[in-house]
CSV table of N, CA and C in Angstrom, one decimal:
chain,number,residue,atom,x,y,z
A,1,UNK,N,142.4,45.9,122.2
A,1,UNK,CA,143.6,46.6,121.7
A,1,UNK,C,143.2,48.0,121.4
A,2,UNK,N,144.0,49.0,121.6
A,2,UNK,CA,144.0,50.2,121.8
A,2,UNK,C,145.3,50.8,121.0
A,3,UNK,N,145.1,50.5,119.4
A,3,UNK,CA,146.3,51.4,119.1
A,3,UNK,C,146.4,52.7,118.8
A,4,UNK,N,145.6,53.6,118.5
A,4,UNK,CA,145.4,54.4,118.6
A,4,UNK,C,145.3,55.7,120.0
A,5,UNK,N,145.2,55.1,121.3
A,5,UNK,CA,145.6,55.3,122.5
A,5,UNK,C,144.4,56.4,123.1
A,6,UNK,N,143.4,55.8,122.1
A,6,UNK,CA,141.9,56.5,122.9
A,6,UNK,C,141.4,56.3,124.2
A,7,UNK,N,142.0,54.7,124.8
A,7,UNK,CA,141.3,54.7,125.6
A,7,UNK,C,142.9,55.1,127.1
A,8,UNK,N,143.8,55.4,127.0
A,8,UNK,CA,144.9,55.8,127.9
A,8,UNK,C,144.4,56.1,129.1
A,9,UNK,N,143.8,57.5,129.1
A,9,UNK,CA,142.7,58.4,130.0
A,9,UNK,C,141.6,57.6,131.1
A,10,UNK,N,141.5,56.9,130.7
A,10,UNK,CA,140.3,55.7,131.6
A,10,UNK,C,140.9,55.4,132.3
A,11,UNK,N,140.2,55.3,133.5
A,11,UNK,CA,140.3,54.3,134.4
A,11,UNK,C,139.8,53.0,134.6
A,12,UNK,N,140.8,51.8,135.4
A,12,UNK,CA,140.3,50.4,134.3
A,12,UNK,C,138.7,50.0,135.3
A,13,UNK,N,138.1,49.3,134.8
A,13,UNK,CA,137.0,48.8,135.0
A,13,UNK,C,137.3,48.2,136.4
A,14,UNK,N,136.1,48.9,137.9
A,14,UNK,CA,135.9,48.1,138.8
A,14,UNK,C,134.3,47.5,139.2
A,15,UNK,N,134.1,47.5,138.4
A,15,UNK,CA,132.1,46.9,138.4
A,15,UNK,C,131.6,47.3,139.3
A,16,UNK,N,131.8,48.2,139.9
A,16,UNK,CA,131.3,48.4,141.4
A,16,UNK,C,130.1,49.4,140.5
A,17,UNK,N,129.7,49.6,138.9
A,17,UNK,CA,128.4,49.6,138.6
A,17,UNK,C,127.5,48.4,138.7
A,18,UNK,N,127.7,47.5,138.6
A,18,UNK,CA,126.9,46.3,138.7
A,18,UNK,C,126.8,45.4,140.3
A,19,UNK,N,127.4,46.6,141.4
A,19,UNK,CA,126.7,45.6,142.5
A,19,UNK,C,125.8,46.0,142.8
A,20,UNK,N,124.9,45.5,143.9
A,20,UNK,CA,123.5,45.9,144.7
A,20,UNK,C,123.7,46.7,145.2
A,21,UNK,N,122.8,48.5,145.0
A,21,UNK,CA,123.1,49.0,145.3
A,21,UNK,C,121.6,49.8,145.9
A,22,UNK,N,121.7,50.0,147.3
A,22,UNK,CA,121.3,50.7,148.3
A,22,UNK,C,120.0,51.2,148.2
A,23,UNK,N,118.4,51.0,147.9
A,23,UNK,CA,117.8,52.2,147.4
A,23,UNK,C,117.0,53.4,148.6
A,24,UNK,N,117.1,54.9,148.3
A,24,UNK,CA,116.8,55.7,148.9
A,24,UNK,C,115.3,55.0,149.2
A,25,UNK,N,115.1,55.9,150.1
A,25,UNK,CA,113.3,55.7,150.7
A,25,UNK,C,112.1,56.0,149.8
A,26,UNK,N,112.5,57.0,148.9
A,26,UNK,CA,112.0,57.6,147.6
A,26,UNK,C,112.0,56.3,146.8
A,27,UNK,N,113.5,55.8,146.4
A,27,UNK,CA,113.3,54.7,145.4
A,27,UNK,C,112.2,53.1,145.7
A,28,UNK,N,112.4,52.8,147.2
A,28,UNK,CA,111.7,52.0,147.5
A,28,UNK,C,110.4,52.3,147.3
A,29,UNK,N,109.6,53.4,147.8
A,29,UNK,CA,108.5,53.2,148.0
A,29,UNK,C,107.9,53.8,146.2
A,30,UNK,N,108.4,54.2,145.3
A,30,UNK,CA,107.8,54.1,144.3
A,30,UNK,C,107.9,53.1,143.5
A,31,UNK,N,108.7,51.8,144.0
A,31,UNK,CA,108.9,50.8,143.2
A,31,UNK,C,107.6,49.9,143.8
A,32,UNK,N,108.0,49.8,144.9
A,32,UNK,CA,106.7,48.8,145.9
A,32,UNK,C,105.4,49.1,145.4
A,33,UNK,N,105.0,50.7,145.4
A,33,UNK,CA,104.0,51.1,145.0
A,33,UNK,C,103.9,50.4,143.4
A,34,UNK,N,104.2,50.8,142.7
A,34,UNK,CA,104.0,51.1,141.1
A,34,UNK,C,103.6,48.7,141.3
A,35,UNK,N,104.4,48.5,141.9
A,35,UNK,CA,104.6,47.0,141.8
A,35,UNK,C,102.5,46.9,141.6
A,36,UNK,N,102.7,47.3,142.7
A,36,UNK,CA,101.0,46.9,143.1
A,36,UNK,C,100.0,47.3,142.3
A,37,UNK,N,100.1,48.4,141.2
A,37,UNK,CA,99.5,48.8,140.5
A,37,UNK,C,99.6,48.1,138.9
A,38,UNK,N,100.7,48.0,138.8
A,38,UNK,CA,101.2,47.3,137.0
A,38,UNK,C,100.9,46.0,137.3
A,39,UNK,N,101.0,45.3,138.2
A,39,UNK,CA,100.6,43.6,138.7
A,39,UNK,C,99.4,43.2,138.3
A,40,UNK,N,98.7,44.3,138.0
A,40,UNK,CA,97.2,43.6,137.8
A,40,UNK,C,96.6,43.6,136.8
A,41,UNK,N,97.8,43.7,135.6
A,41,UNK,CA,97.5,43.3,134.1
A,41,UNK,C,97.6,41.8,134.2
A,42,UNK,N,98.4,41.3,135.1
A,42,UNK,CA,98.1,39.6,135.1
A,42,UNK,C,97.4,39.5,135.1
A,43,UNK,N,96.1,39.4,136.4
A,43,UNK,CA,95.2,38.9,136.5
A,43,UNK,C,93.9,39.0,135.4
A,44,UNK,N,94.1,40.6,134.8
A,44,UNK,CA,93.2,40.8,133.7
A,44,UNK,C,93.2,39.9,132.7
A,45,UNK,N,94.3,39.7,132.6
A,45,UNK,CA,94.6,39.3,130.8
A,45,UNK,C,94.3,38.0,131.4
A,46,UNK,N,94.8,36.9,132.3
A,46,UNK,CA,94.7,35.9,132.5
A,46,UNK,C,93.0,35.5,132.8
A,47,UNK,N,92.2,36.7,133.2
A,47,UNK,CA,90.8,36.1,133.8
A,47,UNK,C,90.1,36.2,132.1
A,48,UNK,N,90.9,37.2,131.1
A,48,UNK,CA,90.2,37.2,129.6
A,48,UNK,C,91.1,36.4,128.8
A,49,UNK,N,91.7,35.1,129.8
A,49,UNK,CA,92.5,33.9,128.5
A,49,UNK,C,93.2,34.6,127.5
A,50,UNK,N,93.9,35.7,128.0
A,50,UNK,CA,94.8,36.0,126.5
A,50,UNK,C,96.5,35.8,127.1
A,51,UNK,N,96.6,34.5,127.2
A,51,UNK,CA,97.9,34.6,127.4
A,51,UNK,C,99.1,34.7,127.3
A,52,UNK,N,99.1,35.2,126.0
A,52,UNK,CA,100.5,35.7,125.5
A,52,UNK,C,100.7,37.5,126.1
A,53,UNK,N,99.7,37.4,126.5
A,53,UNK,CA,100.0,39.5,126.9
A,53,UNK,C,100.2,39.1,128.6
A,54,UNK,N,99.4,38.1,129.3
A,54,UNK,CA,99.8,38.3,130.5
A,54,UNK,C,101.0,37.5,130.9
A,55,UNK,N,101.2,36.5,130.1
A,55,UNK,CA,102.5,36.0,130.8
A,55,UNK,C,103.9,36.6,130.4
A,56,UNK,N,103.4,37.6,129.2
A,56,UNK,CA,104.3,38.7,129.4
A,56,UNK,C,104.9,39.5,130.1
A,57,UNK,N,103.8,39.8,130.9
A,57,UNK,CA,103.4,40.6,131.8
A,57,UNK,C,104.2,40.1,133.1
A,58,UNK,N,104.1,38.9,133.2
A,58,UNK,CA,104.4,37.9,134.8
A,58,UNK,C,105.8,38.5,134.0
A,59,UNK,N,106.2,37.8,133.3
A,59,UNK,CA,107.5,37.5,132.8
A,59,UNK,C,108.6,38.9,133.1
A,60,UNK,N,108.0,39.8,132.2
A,60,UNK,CA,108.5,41.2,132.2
A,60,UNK,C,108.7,42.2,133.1
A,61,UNK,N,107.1,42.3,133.5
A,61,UNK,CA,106.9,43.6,134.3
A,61,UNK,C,106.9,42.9,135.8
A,62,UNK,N,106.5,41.7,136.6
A,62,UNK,CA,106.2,41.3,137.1
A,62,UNK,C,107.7,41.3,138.2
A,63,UNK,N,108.0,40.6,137.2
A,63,UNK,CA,109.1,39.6,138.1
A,63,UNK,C,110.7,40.4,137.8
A,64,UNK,N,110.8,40.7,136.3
A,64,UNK,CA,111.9,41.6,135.9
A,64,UNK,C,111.9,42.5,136.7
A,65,UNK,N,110.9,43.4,136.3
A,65,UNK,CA,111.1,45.0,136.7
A,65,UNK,C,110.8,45.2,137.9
A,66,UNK,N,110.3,44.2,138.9
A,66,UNK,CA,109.5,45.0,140.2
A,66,UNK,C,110.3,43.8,141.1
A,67,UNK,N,109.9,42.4,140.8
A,67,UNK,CA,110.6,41.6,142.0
A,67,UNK,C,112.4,41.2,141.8
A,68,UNK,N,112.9,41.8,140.9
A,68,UNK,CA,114.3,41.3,140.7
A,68,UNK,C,114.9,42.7,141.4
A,69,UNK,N,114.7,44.0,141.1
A,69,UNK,CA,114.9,44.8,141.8
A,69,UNK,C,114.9,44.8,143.4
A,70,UNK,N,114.1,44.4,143.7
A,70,UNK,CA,113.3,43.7,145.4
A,70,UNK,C,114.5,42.5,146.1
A,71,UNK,N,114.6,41.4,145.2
A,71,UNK,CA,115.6,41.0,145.6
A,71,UNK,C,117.0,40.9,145.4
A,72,UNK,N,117.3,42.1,144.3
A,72,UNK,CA,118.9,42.4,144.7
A,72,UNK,C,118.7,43.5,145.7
A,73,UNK,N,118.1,44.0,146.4
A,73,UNK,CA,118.3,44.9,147.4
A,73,UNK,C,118.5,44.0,148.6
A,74,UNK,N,117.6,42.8,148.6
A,74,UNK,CA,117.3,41.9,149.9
A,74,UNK,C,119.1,41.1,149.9
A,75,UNK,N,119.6,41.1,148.6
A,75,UNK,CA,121.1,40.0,148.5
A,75,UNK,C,121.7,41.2,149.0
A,76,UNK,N,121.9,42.5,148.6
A,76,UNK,CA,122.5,43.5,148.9
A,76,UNK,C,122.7,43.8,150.4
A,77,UNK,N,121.3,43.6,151.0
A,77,UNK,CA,121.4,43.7,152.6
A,77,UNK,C,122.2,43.1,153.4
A,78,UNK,N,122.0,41.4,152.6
A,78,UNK,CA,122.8,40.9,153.4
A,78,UNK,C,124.3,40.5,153.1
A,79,UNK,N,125.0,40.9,152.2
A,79,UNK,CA,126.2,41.2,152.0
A,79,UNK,C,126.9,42.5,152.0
A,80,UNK,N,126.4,43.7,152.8
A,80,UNK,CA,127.1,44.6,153.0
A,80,UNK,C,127.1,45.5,151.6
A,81,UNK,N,125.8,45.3,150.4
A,81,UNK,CA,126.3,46.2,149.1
A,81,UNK,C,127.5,45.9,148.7
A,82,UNK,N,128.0,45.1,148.8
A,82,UNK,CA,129.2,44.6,147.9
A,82,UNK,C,129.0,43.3,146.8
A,83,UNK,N,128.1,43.1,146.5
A,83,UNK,CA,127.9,41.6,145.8
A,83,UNK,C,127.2,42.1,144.3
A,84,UNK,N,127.6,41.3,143.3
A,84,UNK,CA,127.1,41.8,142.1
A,84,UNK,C,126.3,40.5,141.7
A,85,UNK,N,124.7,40.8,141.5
A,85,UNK,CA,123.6,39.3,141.2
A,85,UNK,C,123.7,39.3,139.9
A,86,UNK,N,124.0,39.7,139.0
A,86,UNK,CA,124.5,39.8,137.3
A,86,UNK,C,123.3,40.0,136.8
A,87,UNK,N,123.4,40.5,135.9
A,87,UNK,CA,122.4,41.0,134.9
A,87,UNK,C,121.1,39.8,134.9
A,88,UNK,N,120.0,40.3,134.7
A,88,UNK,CA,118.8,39.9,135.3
A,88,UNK,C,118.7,38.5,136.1
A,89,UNK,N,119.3,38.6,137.0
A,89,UNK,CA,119.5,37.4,138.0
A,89,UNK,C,120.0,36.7,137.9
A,90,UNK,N,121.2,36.8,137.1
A,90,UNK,CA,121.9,35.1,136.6
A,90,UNK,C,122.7,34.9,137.7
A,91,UNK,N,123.0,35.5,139.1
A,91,UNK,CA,123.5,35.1,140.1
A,91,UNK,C,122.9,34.7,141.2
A,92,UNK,N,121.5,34.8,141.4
A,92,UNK,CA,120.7,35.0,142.2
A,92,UNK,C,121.0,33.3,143.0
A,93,UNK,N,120.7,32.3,142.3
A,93,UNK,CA,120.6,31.3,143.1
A,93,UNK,C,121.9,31.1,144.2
A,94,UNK,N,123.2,31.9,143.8
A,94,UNK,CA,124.3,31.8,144.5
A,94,UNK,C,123.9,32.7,146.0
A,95,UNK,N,123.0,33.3,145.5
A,95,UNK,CA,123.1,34.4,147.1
A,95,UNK,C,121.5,34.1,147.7
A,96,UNK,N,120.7,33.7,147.2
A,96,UNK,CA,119.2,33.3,147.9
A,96,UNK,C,119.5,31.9,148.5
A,97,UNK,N,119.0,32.1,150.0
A,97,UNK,CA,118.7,30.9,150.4
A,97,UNK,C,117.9,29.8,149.8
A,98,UNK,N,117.9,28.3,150.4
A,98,UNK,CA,117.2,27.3,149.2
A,98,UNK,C,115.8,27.6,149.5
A,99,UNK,N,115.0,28.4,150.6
A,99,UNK,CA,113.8,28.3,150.4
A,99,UNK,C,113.2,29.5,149.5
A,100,UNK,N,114.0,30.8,149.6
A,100,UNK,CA,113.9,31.8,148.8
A,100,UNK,C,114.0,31.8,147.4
A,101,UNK,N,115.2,30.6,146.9
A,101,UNK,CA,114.9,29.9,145.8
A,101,UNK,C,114.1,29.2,145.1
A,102,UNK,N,113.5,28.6,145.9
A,102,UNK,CA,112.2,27.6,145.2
A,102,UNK,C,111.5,28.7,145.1
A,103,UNK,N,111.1,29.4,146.2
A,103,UNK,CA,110.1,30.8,145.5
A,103,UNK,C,110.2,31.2,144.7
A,104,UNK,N,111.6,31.6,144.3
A,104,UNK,CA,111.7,32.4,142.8
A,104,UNK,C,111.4,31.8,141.9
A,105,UNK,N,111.7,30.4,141.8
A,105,UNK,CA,111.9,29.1,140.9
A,105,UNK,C,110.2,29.1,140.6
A,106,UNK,N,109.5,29.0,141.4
A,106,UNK,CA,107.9,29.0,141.8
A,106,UNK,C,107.0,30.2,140.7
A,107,UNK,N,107.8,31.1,140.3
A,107,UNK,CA,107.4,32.4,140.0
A,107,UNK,C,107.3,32.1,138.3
A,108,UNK,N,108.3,30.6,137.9
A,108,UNK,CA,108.2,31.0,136.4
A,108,UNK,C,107.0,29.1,136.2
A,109,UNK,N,106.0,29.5,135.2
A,109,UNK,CA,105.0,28.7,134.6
A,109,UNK,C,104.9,28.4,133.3
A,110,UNK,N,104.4,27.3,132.9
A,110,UNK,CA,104.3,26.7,131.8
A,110,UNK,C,103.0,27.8,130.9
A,111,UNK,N,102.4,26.5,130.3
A,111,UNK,CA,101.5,27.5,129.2
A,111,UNK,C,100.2,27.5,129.7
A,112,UNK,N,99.5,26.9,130.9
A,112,UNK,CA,98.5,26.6,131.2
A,112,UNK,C,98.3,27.8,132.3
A,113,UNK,N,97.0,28.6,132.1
A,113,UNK,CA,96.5,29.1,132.7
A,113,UNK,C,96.2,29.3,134.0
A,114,UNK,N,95.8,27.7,134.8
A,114,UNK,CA,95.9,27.6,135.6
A,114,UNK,C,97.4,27.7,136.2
A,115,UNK,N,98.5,27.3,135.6
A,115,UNK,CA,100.1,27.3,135.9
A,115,UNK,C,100.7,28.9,136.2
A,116,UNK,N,99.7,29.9,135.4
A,116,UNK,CA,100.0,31.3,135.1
A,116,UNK,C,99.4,31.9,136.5
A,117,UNK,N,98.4,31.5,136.9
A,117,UNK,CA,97.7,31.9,137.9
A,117,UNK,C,98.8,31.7,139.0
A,118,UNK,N,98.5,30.5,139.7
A,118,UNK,CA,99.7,30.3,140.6
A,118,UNK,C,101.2,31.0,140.6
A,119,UNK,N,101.8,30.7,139.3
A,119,UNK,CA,103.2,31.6,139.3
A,119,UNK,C,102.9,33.3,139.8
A,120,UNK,N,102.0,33.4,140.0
A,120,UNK,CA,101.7,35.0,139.6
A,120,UNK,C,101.8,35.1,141.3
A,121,UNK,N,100.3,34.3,141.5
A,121,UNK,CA,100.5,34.5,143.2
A,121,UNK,C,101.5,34.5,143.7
A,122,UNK,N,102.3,33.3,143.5
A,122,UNK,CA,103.9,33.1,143.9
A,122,UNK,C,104.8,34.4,143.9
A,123,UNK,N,104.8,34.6,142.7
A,123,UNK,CA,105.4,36.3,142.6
A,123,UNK,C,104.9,37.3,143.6
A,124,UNK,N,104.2,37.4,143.8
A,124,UNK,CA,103.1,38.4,144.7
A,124,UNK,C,103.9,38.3,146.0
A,125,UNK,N,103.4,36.5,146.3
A,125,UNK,CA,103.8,36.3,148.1
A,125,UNK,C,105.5,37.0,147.8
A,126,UNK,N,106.3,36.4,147.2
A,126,UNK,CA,107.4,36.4,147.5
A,126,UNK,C,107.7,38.0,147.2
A,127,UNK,N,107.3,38.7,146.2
A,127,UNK,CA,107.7,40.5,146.1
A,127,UNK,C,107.8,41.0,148.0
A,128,UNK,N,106.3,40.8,148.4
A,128,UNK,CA,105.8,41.2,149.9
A,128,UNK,C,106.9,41.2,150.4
A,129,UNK,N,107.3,39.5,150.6
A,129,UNK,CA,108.3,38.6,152.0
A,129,UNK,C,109.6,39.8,151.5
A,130,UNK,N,109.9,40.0,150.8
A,130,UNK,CA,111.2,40.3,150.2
A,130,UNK,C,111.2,41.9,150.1
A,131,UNK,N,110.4,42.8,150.2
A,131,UNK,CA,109.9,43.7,149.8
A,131,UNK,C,109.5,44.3,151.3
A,132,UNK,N,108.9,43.5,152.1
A,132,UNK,CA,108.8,43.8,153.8
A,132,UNK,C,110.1,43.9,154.5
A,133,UNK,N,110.8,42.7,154.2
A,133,UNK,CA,112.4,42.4,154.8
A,133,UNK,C,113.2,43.8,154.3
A,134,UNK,N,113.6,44.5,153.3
A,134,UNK,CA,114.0,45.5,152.6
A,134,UNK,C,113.5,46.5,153.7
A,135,UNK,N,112.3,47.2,153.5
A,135,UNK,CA,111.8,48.0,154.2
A,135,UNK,C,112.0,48.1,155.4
A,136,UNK,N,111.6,46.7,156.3
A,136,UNK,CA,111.7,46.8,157.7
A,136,UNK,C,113.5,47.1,158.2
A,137,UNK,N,114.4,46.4,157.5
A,137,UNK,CA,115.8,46.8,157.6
A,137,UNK,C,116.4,48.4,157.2
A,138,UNK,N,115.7,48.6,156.6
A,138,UNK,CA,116.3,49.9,156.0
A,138,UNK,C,114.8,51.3,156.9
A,139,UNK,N,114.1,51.0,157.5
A,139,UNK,CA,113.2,51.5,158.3
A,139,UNK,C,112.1,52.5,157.2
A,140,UNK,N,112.1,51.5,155.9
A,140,UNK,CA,111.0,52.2,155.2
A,140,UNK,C,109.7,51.9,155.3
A,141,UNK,N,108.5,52.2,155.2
A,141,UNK,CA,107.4,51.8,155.2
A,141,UNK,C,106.8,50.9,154.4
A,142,UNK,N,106.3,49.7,155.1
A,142,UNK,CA,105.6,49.1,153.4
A,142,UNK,C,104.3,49.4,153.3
A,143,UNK,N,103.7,49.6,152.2
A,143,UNK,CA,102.2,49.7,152.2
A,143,UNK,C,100.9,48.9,152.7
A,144,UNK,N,101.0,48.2,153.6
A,144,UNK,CA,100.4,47.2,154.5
A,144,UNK,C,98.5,47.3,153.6
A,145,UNK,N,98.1,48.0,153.7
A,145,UNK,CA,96.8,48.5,153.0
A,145,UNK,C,96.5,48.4,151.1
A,146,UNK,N,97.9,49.2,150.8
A,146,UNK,CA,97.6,49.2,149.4
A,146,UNK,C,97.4,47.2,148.8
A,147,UNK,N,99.0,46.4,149.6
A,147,UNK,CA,99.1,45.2,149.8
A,147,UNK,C,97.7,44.7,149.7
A,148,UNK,N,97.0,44.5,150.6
A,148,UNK,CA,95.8,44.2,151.4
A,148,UNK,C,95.1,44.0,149.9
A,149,UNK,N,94.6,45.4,149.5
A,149,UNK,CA,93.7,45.5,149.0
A,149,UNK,C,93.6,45.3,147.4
A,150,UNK,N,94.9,45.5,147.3
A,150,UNK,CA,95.0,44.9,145.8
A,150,UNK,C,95.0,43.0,145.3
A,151,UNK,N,95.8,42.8,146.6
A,151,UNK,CA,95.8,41.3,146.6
A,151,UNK,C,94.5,40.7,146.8
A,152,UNK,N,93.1,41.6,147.5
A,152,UNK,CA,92.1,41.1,147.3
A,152,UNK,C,91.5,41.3,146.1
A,153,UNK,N,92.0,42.3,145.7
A,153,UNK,CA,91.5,43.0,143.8
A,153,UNK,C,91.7,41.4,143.1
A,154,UNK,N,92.7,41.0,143.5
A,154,UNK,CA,93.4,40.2,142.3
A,154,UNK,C,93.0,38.8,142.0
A,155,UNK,N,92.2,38.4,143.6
A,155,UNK,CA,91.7,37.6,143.7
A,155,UNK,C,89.8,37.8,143.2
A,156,UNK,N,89.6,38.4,143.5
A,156,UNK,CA,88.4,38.4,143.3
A,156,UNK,C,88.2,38.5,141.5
A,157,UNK,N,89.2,39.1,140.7
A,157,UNK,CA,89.4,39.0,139.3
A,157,UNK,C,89.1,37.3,139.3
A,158,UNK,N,90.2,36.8,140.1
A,158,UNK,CA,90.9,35.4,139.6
A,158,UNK,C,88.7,34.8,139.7
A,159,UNK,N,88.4,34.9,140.7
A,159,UNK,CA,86.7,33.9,140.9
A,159,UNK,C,85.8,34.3,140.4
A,160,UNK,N,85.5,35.6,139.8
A,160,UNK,CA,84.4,36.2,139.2
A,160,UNK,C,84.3,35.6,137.6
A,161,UNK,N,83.7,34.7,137.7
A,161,UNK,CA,83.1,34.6,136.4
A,161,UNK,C,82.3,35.7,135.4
């Protein structure tokens, strides 16, 4: 209710801020990047058992900020940028296929370390698959090497006693 008639001047609401929307070559490749670099407070914190900072970490930085981005671009692709995944993926299962689902589904773990490990990888494989498809559609580069060599970083964390 608007009696005062502040809001007259507006134009009414078409969400067309909340659909998937498009990212330049710039925006991809600094997300992909930075992905590969902040990813590996999981492994740390998880190889020093402190698990309240790394499954923060999976939770937060992991999966929020670097692979939910990744896959509303991948839902975006394939709906023409017209589709809105709602605020931190509460639509996602409507627009991911069922195997792209269980991945995502794959990504969240209980309290066991061993559980935290896995989810993490999970996150990892699926960022790539999701994060390659993006790129190769939109003819951006993916970092084939950085990939490579961090995912061996992260492994070699996970076995070094």
């Amino acid at each position: 209710m608007d009696k005062d008639g502040l809001m007259a001047g507006l134009r009414p609401p078409t969400h067309v801020e909340h659909l998937a929307k498009k990212p330049t070559q710039d925006e991809y490749e600094v997300l992909v990047n930075e992905f590969w670099w902040d990813a590996h407070y999981v492994p740390k914190y998880l190889r020093r058992d402190e698990l309240p900072f790394a499954a923060s970490m999976l939770g937060q930085s992991v999966r929020d900020d670097f692979l939910h981005p990744v896959l509303e671009w991948a839902i975006g692709l394939q709906n023409d940028w017209v589709v809105n995944t709602g605020v931190r993926g509460r639509y996602f299962k409507r627009y991911l296929d069922e195997q792209t689902w269980r991945e995502y589904e794959s990504t969240f773990a209980g309290a066991a370390i061993e559980a935290q490990w896995e989810a993490f990888f999970n996150a990892v494989a699926l960022f790539r698959r999701m994060a390659r498809l993006v790129g190769d559609h939109l003819g951006y580069p993916y970092p084939e090497r950085v990939d490579r060599e961090m995912t061996e970083y992260y492994k070699w964390i996970q076995t070094h006693r």
